[in-house]
Amino acid sequence: MARILLTNSEATPGVGKAAEMLAAGAGGLDAIEAGIRLVEADTSIRTVGRGGWANLLGEVELDAAMIDGNSFRSGAVGAVKGFLHPISIARAVLERLPHELLVGEGAARFATEIGAETTNNLIEDSERVWREWFEQKVPAADQEKWPDVPLAELCRQAIDPEKGMDTTVFLSLDSSEEIMAGVSTSGWAWKYPGRLGDSPIIGAGCYADSRHGAAACTGAGEMAIRAGSSRAIVLYMKMGLSLEAAMDEAIDDLRQLRGGLLQRITLHAIDRAGRHRVVALNAEKQLTYWLWREGDEAPHAEPAEIISL
């Protein structure tokens, strides 16, 4: 059984570190957390951590999750503001609390309790882009009363400045034959305050089972939530389907959705034998992902398979 690390392109700042750690014998959770922390701190990755896009109120809200494929214990946080590494807060939830998910003020309280690093995640360029949207799209009457105005219609009309909306995802099979998963994101730009995507929802944004495999999703998280896509892929493998067939079934589940955010979503998966597959649905351009296998000198980029729903 060969060690493997699978990530999406947003993982570029951290995939090398995670692969290096796995090659040295580190456990999957340690490698994933270390890799994602580097992504969260890199302001060139505009959909994760510091530098992520703001919500409708001009605030950066972050989501993250980790899951242990042996115990099925998970830790997740959602709508966290003012902390640099939501992935580490999520891991602390996994290891220190009897809960699986904390959100908003509760997550911030816990982050403070464990001494998590604070920061202003709204960098100058993100604030500039939000300000341009605000001045161009928010009616003058609402600007005068801001933020005490209805937001629902603004949310429906808002256009994400970066259509990818991409979480960073890390899936690993380590030297102990354990399968782990972790994700982190700033979510959909101009989202309604408090919106959670699939990332902090275990079974939607990511799932792992050391007996069978792991999966994670990026893109329009509402789709993955409705279809339970990550859990579905792993469950189909548990039922005896191959990795490829399991993903085909999960894609068919997504095809059955009607209404809502039927936009692009990308599915990533590995199995216990070290096989992998990445499928981008409705992609407008070629997407790539990072792959590292035991024996590789470094991770290398591969093109994702593209399928239209």
Coordinates of C-alpha atoms in Angstrom, one line a residue:
M1 CA 0.0 0.0 0.0
A2 CA 1.7 3.2 -1.2
R3 CA 1.4 6.5 0.5
I4 CA -0.5 9.2 -1.4
L5 CA -1.4 12.8 -1.1
L6 CA -4.1 14.4 -3.3
T7 CA -4.9 18.1 -3.3
N8 CA -6.4 20.7 -5.5
S9 CA -4.5 23.6 -7.2
E10 CA -5.3 26.0 -4.4
A11 CA -3.0 23.9 -2.2
T12 CA 0.1 25.0 -4.0
P13 CA 1.7 26.8 -1.0
G14 CA 1.3 23.8 1.2
V15 CA 1.3 20.6 -0.8
G16 CA 5.1 20.3 -0.9
K17 CA 5.3 20.5 2.9
A18 CA 2.6 17.9 3.4
A19 CA 4.2 15.5 0.9
E20 CA 7.6 16.0 2.6
M21 CA 6.0 15.1 6.0
L22 CA 4.2 12.0 4.6
A23 CA 7.5 10.9 3.0
A24 CA 9.2 11.2 6.4
G25 CA 6.6 9.0 8.1
A26 CA 4.3 11.7 9.6
G27 CA 0.6 10.9 10.2
G28 CA -2.0 12.2 7.8
L29 CA -3.6 14.7 10.2
D30 CA -0.2 16.3 11.0
A31 CA 0.7 16.6 7.3
I32 CA -2.6 17.9 6.3
E33 CA -2.8 20.5 9.0
A34 CA 0.8 21.7 8.2
G35 CA 0.0 22.0 4.5
I36 CA -3.3 23.8 5.0
R37 CA -1.8 26.3 7.4
L38 CA 0.6 27.4 4.7
V39 CA -2.3 27.9 2.3
E40 CA -4.4 29.8 4.9
A41 CA -1.5 32.3 5.5
D42 CA -0.7 32.9 1.8
T43 CA -2.6 35.9 0.5
S44 CA -2.2 34.9 -3.1
I45 CA -4.8 32.2 -2.6
R46 CA -7.9 34.3 -2.6
T47 CA -10.4 31.6 -1.6
V48 CA -8.8 30.4 1.6
G49 CA -7.7 32.0 4.8
R50 CA -6.1 35.5 5.0
G51 CA -6.9 37.3 1.7
G52 CA -10.1 35.4 1.2
W53 CA -13.1 37.2 -0.3
A54 CA -15.5 39.0 2.0
N55 CA -19.2 38.4 2.7
L56 CA -21.9 40.9 1.9
L57 CA -20.9 43.0 5.0
G58 CA -17.3 43.2 4.0
E59 CA -16.2 40.6 6.6
V60 CA -14.1 37.5 6.0
E61 CA -15.7 34.4 7.5
L62 CA -13.7 31.2 7.4
D63 CA -14.7 27.5 7.4
A64 CA -12.5 24.4 7.9
A65 CA -12.7 20.7 8.9
M66 CA -10.7 17.6 9.4
I67 CA -11.7 14.0 9.8
D68 CA -9.9 10.9 11.1
G69 CA -10.6 7.9 8.9
N70 CA -10.0 5.5 11.7
S71 CA -12.2 6.8 14.5
F72 CA -14.5 9.0 12.3
R73 CA -14.0 11.8 14.8
S74 CA -14.1 15.1 13.1
G75 CA -13.6 18.7 14.0
A76 CA -15.1 21.6 12.1
V77 CA -15.6 25.4 12.4
G78 CA -17.7 27.7 10.4
A79 CA -18.2 31.5 10.0
V80 CA -15.0 32.2 12.1
K81 CA -13.7 35.8 12.0
G82 CA -10.4 37.2 13.0
F83 CA -8.2 34.0 13.2
L84 CA -5.4 33.0 10.9
H85 CA -5.7 29.2 11.0
P86 CA -9.2 27.8 11.1
I87 CA -7.8 24.4 10.3
S88 CA -5.9 24.3 13.6
I89 CA -9.1 25.4 15.4
A90 CA -11.0 22.6 13.7
R91 CA -8.3 20.0 14.8
A92 CA -8.6 21.3 18.3
V93 CA -12.4 20.7 18.2
L94 CA -11.6 17.1 17.1
E95 CA -9.1 16.5 19.9
R96 CA -10.4 18.6 22.8
L97 CA -14.2 18.7 22.6
P98 CA -17.0 16.2 22.6
H99 CA -18.5 18.1 19.7
E100 CA -17.9 17.9 15.9
L101 CA -18.8 21.5 14.8
L102 CA -18.6 25.0 16.3
V103 CA -19.7 28.2 14.5
G104 CA -19.6 31.9 14.8
E105 CA -19.1 33.4 18.3
G106 CA -18.8 30.0 19.9
A107 CA -16.0 29.0 17.5
A108 CA -14.3 32.3 18.2
R109 CA -14.6 31.8 22.0
F110 CA -13.0 28.4 21.7
A111 CA -10.3 29.7 19.4
T112 CA -9.4 32.3 22.0
E113 CA -9.5 29.7 24.8
I114 CA -6.8 27.6 23.0
G115 CA -4.7 30.6 22.1
A116 CA -5.3 30.5 18.3
E117 CA -3.4 33.2 16.4
T118 CA -5.5 36.2 15.6
T119 CA -5.3 38.4 12.5
N120 CA -7.2 40.7 10.2
N121 CA -8.1 38.4 7.3
L122 CA -9.4 41.3 5.1
I123 CA -6.4 42.4 3.2
E124 CA -6.3 45.7 1.3
D125 CA -7.1 44.3 -2.1
S126 CA -10.1 42.2 -0.9
E127 CA -11.4 45.3 0.8
R128 CA -10.9 47.3 -2.4
V129 CA -12.9 44.8 -4.5
W130 CA -15.7 44.6 -1.9
R131 CA -15.8 48.4 -1.8
E132 CA -16.1 48.6 -5.6
W133 CA -19.0 46.2 -5.5
F134 CA -20.7 48.1 -2.6
E135 CA -20.5 51.5 -4.4
Q136 CA -21.6 50.1 -7.8
K137 CA -24.3 47.6 -6.7
V138 CA -25.8 48.8 -3.5
P139 CA -28.5 51.4 -4.0
A140 CA -27.7 54.8 -2.5
A141 CA -30.6 54.7 -0.1
D142 CA -29.2 51.4 1.3
Q143 CA -25.7 52.7 1.4
E144 CA -26.9 55.5 3.8
K145 CA -28.6 53.0 6.1
W146 CA -25.8 50.3 5.8
P147 CA -25.7 47.7 7.3
D148 CA -29.2 47.9 8.6
V149 CA -30.8 46.9 5.3
P150 CA -32.3 43.7 3.8
L151 CA -29.5 41.6 2.3
A152 CA -31.3 38.7 0.7
E153 CA -31.8 40.3 -2.8
L154 CA -28.2 41.6 -2.7
C155 CA -27.1 38.1 -2.1
R156 CA -29.0 36.8 -5.0
Q157 CA -27.6 39.4 -7.3
A158 CA -24.0 39.2 -6.2
I159 CA -21.4 37.9 -8.5
D160 CA -18.5 36.1 -7.1
P161 CA -15.3 37.9 -8.2
E162 CA -13.6 34.5 -8.6
K163 CA -16.0 31.9 -9.9
G164 CA -13.9 29.0 -8.6
M165 CA -15.2 29.5 -5.0
D166 CA -12.6 26.9 -4.2
T167 CA -11.9 25.4 -0.9
T168 CA -8.4 23.8 -0.5
V169 CA -8.7 20.1 0.0
F170 CA -6.1 17.5 1.2
L171 CA -6.6 13.8 1.1
S172 CA -3.9 11.4 2.4
L173 CA -3.0 7.8 2.9
D174 CA 0.0 7.6 5.3
S175 CA 2.6 5.1 6.3
S176 CA 0.3 3.7 9.0
E177 CA -2.2 2.9 6.3
E178 CA -4.6 5.5 7.7
I179 CA -6.7 7.8 5.5
M180 CA -7.4 11.4 6.5
A181 CA -9.0 14.5 5.0
G182 CA -8.9 18.2 5.7
V183 CA -10.4 21.3 4.0
S184 CA -10.3 25.1 4.5
T185 CA -12.0 28.0 2.8
S186 CA -13.3 31.5 2.9
G187 CA -16.4 30.4 1.1
W188 CA -18.4 32.1 -1.6
A189 CA -17.7 35.8 -2.0
W190 CA -20.5 38.2 -1.1
K191 CA -22.2 35.4 0.7
Y192 CA -25.0 36.1 3.2
P193 CA -23.4 36.5 6.7
G194 CA -23.3 33.3 8.5
R195 CA -23.5 31.1 5.4
L196 CA -21.9 27.7 5.7
G197 CA -20.8 25.9 2.6
D198 CA -20.0 22.2 2.4
S199 CA -16.5 22.6 3.9
P200 CA -17.5 22.4 7.6
I201 CA -20.3 19.8 7.0
I202 CA -18.7 16.4 7.4
G203 CA -19.9 14.1 4.7
A204 CA -20.5 17.0 2.3
G205 CA -17.2 18.8 2.0
C206 CA -15.0 15.9 3.0
Y207 CA -15.1 12.4 4.4
A208 CA -12.6 9.6 5.2
D209 CA -12.8 6.0 6.1
S210 CA -9.4 4.1 6.4
R211 CA -11.1 0.9 5.3
H212 CA -12.2 2.3 2.0
G213 CA -11.0 5.8 1.0
A214 CA -11.7 9.5 1.2
A215 CA -13.3 12.2 -0.8
A216 CA -13.6 16.0 -0.8
C217 CA -15.4 18.7 -2.9
T218 CA -14.7 22.2 -4.1
G219 CA -16.8 24.7 -6.0
A220 CA -20.5 25.3 -5.3
G221 CA -20.8 23.8 -1.8
E222 CA -24.6 24.0 -1.7
M223 CA -24.6 21.1 -4.3
A224 CA -22.3 18.9 -2.2
I225 CA -24.5 19.5 0.9
R226 CA -27.7 18.6 -0.9
A227 CA -26.2 15.4 -2.3
G228 CA -23.9 14.5 0.6
S229 CA -21.2 14.0 -2.1
S230 CA -18.1 13.2 -0.1
R231 CA -19.8 10.6 2.1
A232 CA -21.6 9.2 -0.9
I233 CA -18.4 8.5 -2.8
V234 CA -16.9 6.7 0.2
L235 CA -20.1 4.8 0.9
Y236 CA -20.4 3.6 -2.7
M237 CA -16.8 2.2 -2.3
K238 CA -17.9 0.5 0.9
M239 CA -20.7 -1.1 -1.0
G240 CA -18.1 -2.7 -3.3
L241 CA -17.9 -0.3 -6.2
S242 CA -14.5 0.7 -7.6
L243 CA -13.3 4.3 -7.1
E244 CA -14.3 5.2 -10.6
A245 CA -17.7 3.7 -10.4
A246 CA -18.3 5.2 -6.9
M247 CA -17.6 8.7 -8.3
D248 CA -19.9 8.0 -11.3
E249 CA -22.7 7.2 -8.9
A250 CA -22.0 10.4 -6.9
I251 CA -22.0 12.4 -10.1
D252 CA -25.4 10.9 -11.0
D253 CA -26.7 11.9 -7.6
L254 CA -25.7 15.5 -8.4
R255 CA -27.5 15.2 -11.8
Q256 CA -30.8 14.7 -9.9
L257 CA -30.7 18.0 -8.1
R258 CA -33.2 20.6 -9.3
G259 CA -32.9 24.3 -8.8
G260 CA -30.5 26.2 -6.7
L261 CA -26.8 26.6 -7.3
L262 CA -26.4 24.1 -10.1
Q263 CA -22.9 25.4 -10.9
R264 CA -19.4 23.9 -11.1
I265 CA -18.3 21.4 -8.5
T266 CA -15.1 19.3 -8.5
L267 CA -14.9 15.9 -6.8
H268 CA -11.6 14.5 -5.5
A269 CA -11.2 11.0 -4.1
I270 CA -8.6 8.3 -3.2
D271 CA -9.1 4.7 -2.2
R272 CA -7.2 2.3 0.1
A273 CA -5.1 0.9 -2.7
G274 CA -3.7 4.4 -3.5
R275 CA -5.8 5.0 -6.6
H276 CA -7.2 8.5 -7.2
R277 CA -9.6 10.4 -9.4
V278 CA -10.5 14.1 -9.8
V279 CA -13.6 15.1 -11.8
A280 CA -14.5 18.7 -12.5
L281 CA -18.2 19.2 -13.4
N282 CA -19.2 21.9 -15.8
A283 CA -15.7 23.4 -15.8
E284 CA -15.3 26.3 -18.1
K285 CA -11.5 25.8 -18.4
Q286 CA -9.0 23.0 -17.7
L287 CA -8.4 22.5 -14.0
T288 CA -5.4 20.9 -12.4
Y289 CA -4.7 19.2 -9.1
W290 CA -1.6 18.1 -7.2
L291 CA -0.6 14.4 -6.8
W292 CA 2.2 12.9 -4.7
R293 CA 2.8 9.2 -4.4
E294 CA 5.4 7.4 -2.4
G295 CA 8.7 7.4 -4.3
D296 CA 7.9 10.7 -6.1
E297 CA 10.6 13.4 -5.5
A298 CA 7.9 16.1 -5.3
P299 CA 4.1 16.6 -6.0
H300 CA 3.3 17.1 -9.6
A301 CA 0.3 18.7 -11.4
E302 CA -2.2 16.6 -13.3
P303 CA -5.3 17.7 -15.4
A304 CA -8.7 17.0 -13.9
E305 CA -11.2 15.0 -15.9
I306 CA -14.1 17.3 -17.1
I307 CA -17.7 16.1 -17.2
S308 CA -20.8 18.2 -18.0
L309 CA -24.0 17.5 -15.9

